[in-house]
Amino acid sequence: MILFAAIAAAPARAGQGNGQGNGQGNDKQNGQENRQDKAQGKEQGNGQGNGQGDQQEQVDTEHLFGFSEGAETGQKGEQEVVLDTVTRIGKRRTGPGPSAFRVLDTKLSYQFDPTDGFSIELGVFGDLRRVRNIADLDDKAFGTFDGVSVELKHQFLHASAEQPVGLALELRPRFARVLPVEGNGANVFDMESVLQLDVQVVPERLWYGANVSFEPAAGRRRGSAEGFRSSTFLVSQSLVGRIAENTFLGPEIRYLRGYDGTFLNRLQSEALTLGPAFHHRFTKKSWLTLAYAGQVWGRDTDRAYARRAFGLSQFDRHALRVKVGVEF
């Protein structure tokens, strides 16, 4: 307003000296423009600072959902080491006497992100098991190296406050040396494909995660000419809420179907599992994920077990996952 008044009054004061009036008007105009430029710069700086702060504080959903996996990947140059152990307990026993089925599947992996939205993970596996008096399985107790894997993950959508949906596809080729159920030695190649979705239902408070997985496997048992063919289809869903600043908890449900044949040929078992998923961040770079999955329904197609509860030919009665990681 002062600037406009000064400009409007300048002709009336022309007799007092056009040079002086123009000089004062230009000084005032320049001063106001400088103040406006500074204000705009401050607003832009605050906006950029807040955006960066929001991005830094955004929850990483990759390991948030228990057995399921979120769509997030790291930024270019980030690295991560993860120790992931799944304990599988419980099969259908045969005959009287004590029985046991306990298998620890452990993976040690190194993950790096060559570009934004794309990660590569290299893993080595170990198998430790004890089987006694279980239907269709030989008694055994051993621990051994169980192969290697490469996991390639591409994120199509990155969730944010404006766009709450994350979407990614992960391919997991793996070479295994032990059959997952029988525990016999084999040379098996499998390729799991996982579509991963997560949604910020309530920003910074509640997240929904879902996975759809198809895993064909083919190989040969060592020491014989007998081939091995199987495939698994899985759908999982989880709803996790923030219960403390760095702690998250919620239920997870999974539906699994196990087949004889690499392309979902002959159904052998199906199972529905339910359990809690827990995630805690000790620091910005270290975290822990715990999850339990227990069968609440299932069935086997084998006529010998048609009237028995649960789908235990291909799946387990209980599963516990413990996963810890460090980012750098």
Tab-separated table of C-alpha atoms in Angstrom:
chain	number	residue	atom	x	y	z
A	1	MET	CA	0.000	0.000	0.000
A	2	ILE	CA	2.842	2.394	0.835
A	3	LEU	CA	4.496	1.652	-2.494
A	4	PHE	CA	1.277	2.285	-4.467
A	5	ALA	CA	0.631	5.539	-2.575
A	6	ALA	CA	4.163	6.728	-3.212
A	7	ILE	CA	3.878	5.977	-6.938
A	8	ALA	CA	0.460	7.680	-7.161
A	9	ALA	CA	1.735	10.771	-5.348
A	10	ALA	CA	4.918	11.028	-7.418
A	11	PRO	CA	3.369	13.189	-10.229
A	12	ALA	CA	1.980	15.639	-7.659
A	13	ARG	CA	5.476	16.080	-6.203
A	14	ALA	CA	7.152	16.331	-9.583
A	15	GLY	CA	7.814	20.033	-8.963
A	16	GLN	CA	9.840	19.115	-5.898
A	17	GLY	CA	12.235	17.102	-8.022
A	18	ASN	CA	11.529	14.164	-10.270
A	19	GLY	CA	14.943	12.716	-9.653
A	20	GLN	CA	14.458	12.660	-5.850
A	21	GLY	CA	10.934	11.215	-6.074
A	22	ASN	CA	11.928	8.555	-8.524
A	23	GLY	CA	14.938	7.634	-6.418
A	24	GLN	CA	12.842	7.239	-3.261
A	25	GLY	CA	10.146	5.282	-5.121
A	26	ASN	CA	12.695	2.916	-6.604
A	27	ASP	CA	14.352	2.390	-3.219
A	28	LYS	CA	11.015	1.525	-1.613
A	29	GLN	CA	10.055	-0.766	-4.470
A	30	ASN	CA	13.381	-2.563	-4.347
A	31	GLY	CA	13.131	-2.944	-0.593
A	32	GLN	CA	9.673	-4.430	-0.733
A	33	GLU	CA	10.652	-6.802	-3.546
A	34	ASN	CA	13.639	-7.961	-1.502
A	35	ARG	CA	11.403	-8.584	1.490
A	36	GLN	CA	8.944	-10.548	-0.710
A	37	ASP	CA	11.788	-12.590	-2.192
A	38	LYS	CA	13.070	-13.424	1.301
A	39	ALA	CA	9.598	-14.415	2.473
A	40	GLN	CA	9.084	-16.649	-0.550
A	41	GLY	CA	12.503	-18.213	-0.006
A	42	LYS	CA	11.689	-18.869	3.649
A	43	GLU	CA	8.367	-20.505	2.741
A	44	GLN	CA	10.054	-22.687	0.126
A	45	GLY	CA	12.773	-23.635	2.577
A	46	ASN	CA	10.222	-24.572	5.232
A	47	GLY	CA	8.238	-26.595	2.716
A	48	GLN	CA	11.312	-28.487	1.589
A	49	GLY	CA	12.441	-29.037	5.155
A	50	ASN	CA	9.051	-30.365	6.231
A	51	GLY	CA	8.872	-32.641	3.202
A	52	GLN	CA	12.284	-34.087	3.944
A	53	GLY	CA	11.349	-34.535	7.594
A	54	ASP	CA	8.144	-36.353	6.653
A	55	GLN	CA	10.084	-38.582	4.282
A	56	GLN	CA	12.626	-39.442	6.952
A	57	GLU	CA	9.936	-40.202	9.527
A	58	GLN	CA	7.860	-42.356	7.178
A	59	VAL	CA	7.517	-45.943	8.390
A	60	ASP	CA	9.408	-48.586	6.391
A	61	THR	CA	6.785	-51.262	5.654
A	62	GLU	CA	9.131	-53.910	4.215
A	63	HIS	CA	9.420	-55.916	7.474
A	64	LEU	CA	6.293	-54.598	9.205
A	65	PHE	CA	3.765	-57.409	8.582
A	66	GLY	CA	5.180	-60.622	10.059
A	67	PHE	CA	5.252	-63.443	7.498
A	68	SER	CA	4.004	-61.027	4.830
A	69	GLU	CA	6.299	-58.419	3.308
A	70	GLY	CA	5.587	-54.771	2.565
A	71	ALA	CA	6.214	-53.051	-0.754
A	72	GLU	CA	8.957	-50.679	0.417
A	73	THR	CA	12.513	-50.791	-0.893
A	74	GLY	CA	15.493	-48.733	0.198
A	75	GLN	CA	16.998	-45.689	-1.449
A	76	LYS	CA	19.944	-45.904	-3.808
A	77	GLY	CA	23.087	-47.036	-1.998
A	78	GLU	CA	21.372	-48.417	1.121
A	79	GLN	CA	22.416	-51.840	2.466
A	80	GLU	CA	20.972	-54.282	4.993
A	81	VAL	CA	21.935	-57.522	6.751
A	82	VAL	CA	19.078	-59.767	7.951
A	83	LEU	CA	18.974	-62.954	10.040
A	84	ASP	CA	15.620	-64.672	9.461
A	85	THR	CA	14.626	-67.896	11.294
A	86	VAL	CA	11.311	-69.732	10.860
A	87	THR	CA	10.611	-72.534	13.344
A	88	ARG	CA	8.075	-75.080	12.093
A	89	ILE	CA	6.446	-77.351	14.672
A	90	GLY	CA	3.846	-80.117	14.543
A	91	LYS	CA	2.841	-82.874	12.130
A	92	ARG	CA	0.459	-85.804	12.331
A	93	ARG	CA	2.026	-88.538	14.431
A	94	THR	CA	1.780	-92.259	13.770
A	95	GLY	CA	1.304	-94.931	16.429
A	96	PRO	CA	1.720	-94.654	20.192
A	97	GLY	CA	4.589	-93.032	22.025
A	98	PRO	CA	6.140	-89.572	21.932
A	99	SER	CA	6.485	-87.761	18.631
A	100	ALA	CA	8.331	-84.676	17.464
A	101	PHE	CA	8.552	-82.519	14.368
A	102	ARG	CA	10.737	-79.429	14.763
A	103	VAL	CA	12.484	-77.704	11.882
A	104	LEU	CA	14.500	-74.483	12.032
A	105	ASP	CA	14.898	-72.857	8.616
A	106	THR	CA	17.455	-70.056	8.924
A	107	LYS	CA	18.502	-67.522	6.283
A	108	LEU	CA	21.364	-65.033	6.518
A	109	SER	CA	21.064	-62.406	3.807
A	110	TYR	CA	22.689	-59.250	2.497
A	111	GLN	CA	20.539	-56.714	0.642
A	112	PHE	CA	21.612	-53.671	-1.350
A	113	ASP	CA	19.769	-51.105	-3.461
A	114	PRO	CA	21.562	-50.222	-6.730
A	115	THR	CA	18.831	-47.695	-7.612
A	116	ASP	CA	15.774	-46.173	-5.958
A	117	GLY	CA	12.878	-48.629	-5.992
A	118	PHE	CA	14.959	-51.733	-6.777
A	119	SER	CA	16.734	-54.095	-4.362
A	120	ILE	CA	18.862	-57.234	-4.659
A	121	GLU	CA	19.169	-59.698	-1.772
A	122	LEU	CA	21.640	-62.595	-1.568
A	123	GLY	CA	20.898	-65.348	0.964
A	124	VAL	CA	22.363	-68.560	2.371
A	125	PHE	CA	20.193	-71.135	4.175
A	126	GLY	CA	20.584	-73.652	6.962
A	127	ASP	CA	18.287	-76.505	8.012
A	128	LEU	CA	18.157	-77.961	11.532
A	129	ARG	CA	15.510	-80.607	12.247
A	130	ARG	CA	14.367	-83.371	14.555
A	131	VAL	CA	11.675	-85.808	13.390
A	132	ARG	CA	10.338	-88.740	15.400
A	133	ASN	CA	7.234	-90.909	15.055
A	134	ILE	CA	5.597	-88.749	12.344
A	135	ALA	CA	3.239	-90.168	9.695
A	136	ASP	CA	4.892	-90.796	6.304
A	137	LEU	CA	8.265	-89.419	7.485
A	138	ASP	CA	11.452	-91.182	8.548
A	139	ASP	CA	12.932	-90.495	11.969
A	140	LYS	CA	15.963	-88.222	11.709
A	141	ALA	CA	17.914	-85.483	13.451
A	142	PHE	CA	20.539	-83.339	11.687
A	143	GLY	CA	21.671	-79.874	10.744
A	144	THR	CA	23.053	-78.889	7.338
A	145	PHE	CA	23.630	-76.188	4.757
A	146	ASP	CA	20.482	-75.817	2.650
A	147	GLY	CA	21.325	-73.771	-0.424
A	148	VAL	CA	21.374	-70.195	-1.682
A	149	SER	CA	18.953	-67.642	-3.110
A	150	VAL	CA	18.756	-64.338	-4.957
A	151	GLU	CA	15.793	-62.001	-4.419
A	152	LEU	CA	15.008	-59.241	-6.933
A	153	LYS	CA	12.423	-56.651	-5.919
A	154	HIS	CA	10.996	-53.764	-7.938
A	155	GLN	CA	8.661	-51.192	-6.404
A	156	PHE	CA	6.043	-49.793	-8.782
A	157	LEU	CA	4.255	-47.479	-6.337
A	158	HIS	CA	5.746	-45.690	-3.332
A	159	ALA	CA	3.304	-44.861	-0.526
A	160	SER	CA	3.199	-41.286	0.801
A	161	ALA	CA	0.820	-38.946	2.609
A	162	GLU	CA	-0.705	-37.911	-0.736
A	163	GLN	CA	-0.723	-41.423	-2.254
A	164	PRO	CA	-1.129	-44.096	0.483
A	165	VAL	CA	-0.680	-47.249	-1.679
A	166	GLY	CA	2.594	-49.139	-2.139
A	167	LEU	CA	3.010	-51.912	-4.717
A	168	ALA	CA	5.978	-54.141	-5.575
A	169	LEU	CA	6.849	-57.427	-7.292
A	170	GLU	CA	9.580	-59.721	-5.971
A	171	LEU	CA	11.178	-62.754	-7.677
A	172	ARG	CA	13.009	-65.268	-5.448
A	173	PRO	CA	14.954	-67.938	-7.353
A	174	ARG	CA	16.517	-70.464	-4.952
A	175	PHE	CA	18.611	-73.625	-5.032
A	176	ALA	CA	17.796	-75.966	-2.084
A	177	ARG	CA	19.546	-79.120	-0.874
A	178	VAL	CA	16.867	-80.462	1.507
A	179	LEU	CA	13.217	-81.288	0.820
A	180	PRO	CA	11.126	-78.999	3.059
A	181	VAL	CA	8.755	-81.682	4.407
A	182	GLU	CA	10.564	-85.022	4.076
A	183	GLY	CA	14.000	-83.652	4.978
A	184	ASN	CA	15.709	-85.908	2.432
A	185	GLY	CA	18.690	-84.730	0.406
A	186	ALA	CA	17.852	-83.346	-3.020
A	187	ASN	CA	18.837	-80.819	-5.648
A	188	VAL	CA	15.823	-78.558	-6.051
A	189	PHE	CA	15.293	-75.270	-7.866
A	190	ASP	CA	12.268	-73.139	-7.050
A	191	MET	CA	11.097	-69.713	-8.162
A	192	GLU	CA	8.726	-67.822	-5.869
A	193	SER	CA	6.922	-64.788	-7.303
A	194	VAL	CA	5.353	-62.437	-4.748
A	195	LEU	CA	3.061	-59.486	-5.403
A	196	GLN	CA	3.276	-57.140	-2.412
A	197	LEU	CA	0.735	-54.455	-1.491
A	198	ASP	CA	0.562	-52.116	1.481
A	199	VAL	CA	-1.808	-49.252	2.298
A	200	GLN	CA	-1.670	-46.497	4.933
A	201	VAL	CA	-5.219	-46.905	6.246
A	202	VAL	CA	-4.717	-44.199	8.877
A	203	PRO	CA	-1.606	-42.084	8.172
A	204	GLU	CA	1.220	-42.907	10.596
A	205	ARG	CA	-1.155	-45.078	12.683
A	206	LEU	CA	-2.540	-48.097	10.809
A	207	TRP	CA	-1.215	-50.129	7.850
A	208	TYR	CA	-2.691	-52.929	5.744
A	209	GLY	CA	-0.418	-55.393	3.974
A	210	ALA	CA	-1.206	-58.207	1.526
A	211	ASN	CA	0.849	-60.742	-0.441
A	212	VAL	CA	-0.058	-63.106	-3.281
A	213	SER	CA	2.566	-65.781	-3.954
A	214	PHE	CA	3.121	-68.602	-6.444
A	215	GLU	CA	6.091	-70.958	-5.919
A	216	PRO	CA	6.809	-73.844	-8.300
A	217	ALA	CA	9.682	-76.236	-7.461
A	218	ALA	CA	11.378	-79.018	-9.410
A	219	GLY	CA	14.398	-81.236	-8.817
A	220	ARG	CA	15.713	-84.691	-8.094
A	221	ARG	CA	16.318	-86.608	-4.891
A	222	ARG	CA	19.996	-87.326	-4.334
A	223	GLY	CA	21.041	-90.970	-4.527
A	224	SER	CA	18.081	-91.972	-6.710
A	225	ALA	CA	16.471	-91.257	-10.052
A	226	GLU	CA	13.241	-90.107	-8.384
A	227	GLY	CA	12.145	-86.642	-9.417
A	228	PHE	CA	10.500	-83.995	-7.231
A	229	ARG	CA	7.726	-81.629	-8.349
A	230	SER	CA	5.614	-79.350	-6.174
A	231	SER	CA	3.988	-75.924	-6.112
A	232	THR	CA	2.440	-73.637	-3.524
A	233	PHE	CA	-0.097	-70.824	-3.758
A	234	LEU	CA	-0.477	-68.354	-0.887
A	235	VAL	CA	-2.582	-65.301	-0.031
A	236	SER	CA	-1.786	-63.379	3.166
A	237	GLN	CA	-3.231	-60.268	4.797
A	238	SER	CA	-2.138	-58.268	7.828
A	239	LEU	CA	-3.393	-55.175	9.655
A	240	VAL	CA	-0.760	-53.562	11.868
A	241	GLY	CA	-1.134	-50.536	14.131
A	242	ARG	CA	1.346	-48.339	15.973
A	243	ILE	CA	1.119	-49.035	19.722
A	244	ALA	CA	4.181	-46.962	20.667
A	245	GLU	CA	6.546	-44.598	18.875
A	246	ASN	CA	8.646	-47.422	17.387
A	247	THR	CA	6.462	-50.488	18.109
A	248	PHE	CA	3.765	-52.041	15.900
A	249	LEU	CA	1.335	-54.928	16.465
A	250	GLY	CA	-1.564	-56.548	14.649
A	251	PRO	CA	-3.164	-59.767	13.325
A	252	GLU	CA	-2.081	-61.683	10.234
A	253	ILE	CA	-4.075	-64.315	8.344
A	254	ARG	CA	-2.739	-66.602	5.601
A	255	TYR	CA	-4.364	-69.097	3.224
A	256	LEU	CA	-2.060	-71.735	1.692
A	257	ARG	CA	-2.556	-74.448	-0.929
A	258	GLY	CA	0.052	-77.154	-1.602
A	259	TYR	CA	0.136	-79.154	-4.847
A	260	ASP	CA	1.858	-82.141	-6.361
A	261	GLY	CA	3.219	-80.861	-9.689
A	262	THR	CA	4.942	-77.619	-10.628
A	263	PHE	CA	1.865	-75.839	-11.998
A	264	LEU	CA	-0.816	-76.359	-9.323
A	265	ASN	CA	-1.626	-79.803	-10.770
A	266	ARG	CA	-3.040	-81.940	-7.924
A	267	LEU	CA	-4.095	-80.428	-4.611
A	268	GLN	CA	-2.603	-82.190	-1.595
A	269	SER	CA	-3.218	-79.821	1.340
A	270	GLU	CA	-4.769	-76.499	2.187
A	271	ALA	CA	-4.523	-74.531	5.420
A	272	LEU	CA	-5.689	-71.319	7.045
A	273	THR	CA	-3.377	-69.802	9.668
A	274	LEU	CA	-3.879	-66.937	12.091
A	275	GLY	CA	-1.559	-65.173	14.490
A	276	PRO	CA	-0.025	-61.875	15.645
A	277	ALA	CA	2.689	-59.861	13.901
A	278	PHE	CA	5.027	-57.668	15.988
A	279	HIS	CA	7.615	-55.159	14.767
A	280	HIS	CA	9.930	-52.944	16.815
A	281	ARG	CA	12.682	-50.519	15.800
A	282	PHE	CA	15.501	-50.216	18.310
A	283	THR	CA	17.072	-47.398	16.294
A	284	LYS	CA	16.552	-45.924	12.836
A	285	LYS	CA	18.898	-48.611	11.499
A	286	SER	CA	18.080	-51.734	13.564
A	287	TRP	CA	14.823	-53.631	14.016
A	288	LEU	CA	13.102	-56.853	15.124
A	289	THR	CA	10.086	-58.675	13.667
A	290	LEU	CA	8.246	-61.506	15.451
A	291	ALA	CA	5.288	-63.468	14.074
A	292	TYR	CA	3.318	-66.580	14.946
A	293	ALA	CA	1.036	-68.541	12.605
A	294	GLY	CA	-1.123	-71.407	13.869
A	295	GLN	CA	-3.494	-73.473	11.761
A	296	VAL	CA	-7.129	-72.768	12.585
A	297	TRP	CA	-8.472	-74.809	9.672
A	298	GLY	CA	-7.115	-77.154	7.019
A	299	ARG	CA	-7.488	-80.456	5.211
A	300	ASP	CA	-5.527	-83.105	3.298
A	301	THR	CA	-6.850	-84.704	0.139
A	302	ASP	CA	-5.282	-88.093	0.986
A	303	ARG	CA	-8.178	-90.447	1.776
A	304	ALA	CA	-6.305	-91.833	4.761
A	305	TYR	CA	-6.564	-88.397	6.421
A	306	ALA	CA	-9.889	-87.224	4.994
A	307	ARG	CA	-11.525	-87.155	8.417
A	308	ARG	CA	-8.544	-85.674	10.243
A	309	ALA	CA	-8.263	-82.008	11.185
A	310	PHE	CA	-5.813	-79.593	9.538
A	311	GLY	CA	-3.704	-79.778	6.406
A	312	LEU	CA	-0.510	-81.317	7.733
A	313	SER	CA	0.813	-83.241	4.733
A	314	GLN	CA	2.351	-80.089	3.238
A	315	PHE	CA	2.034	-77.543	6.041
A	316	ASP	CA	2.802	-77.330	9.755
A	317	ARG	CA	0.609	-76.957	12.818
A	318	HIS	CA	2.604	-74.006	14.175
A	319	ALA	CA	5.190	-71.590	12.771
A	320	LEU	CA	7.212	-68.921	14.567
A	321	ARG	CA	9.276	-66.310	12.763
A	322	VAL	CA	12.109	-64.276	14.323
A	323	LYS	CA	13.751	-61.727	12.043
A	324	VAL	CA	16.386	-59.136	12.990
A	325	GLY	CA	18.109	-56.668	10.710
A	326	VAL	CA	20.648	-53.865	10.593
A	327	GLU	CA	20.677	-51.190	7.875
A	328	PHE	CA	23.682	-49.121	6.848
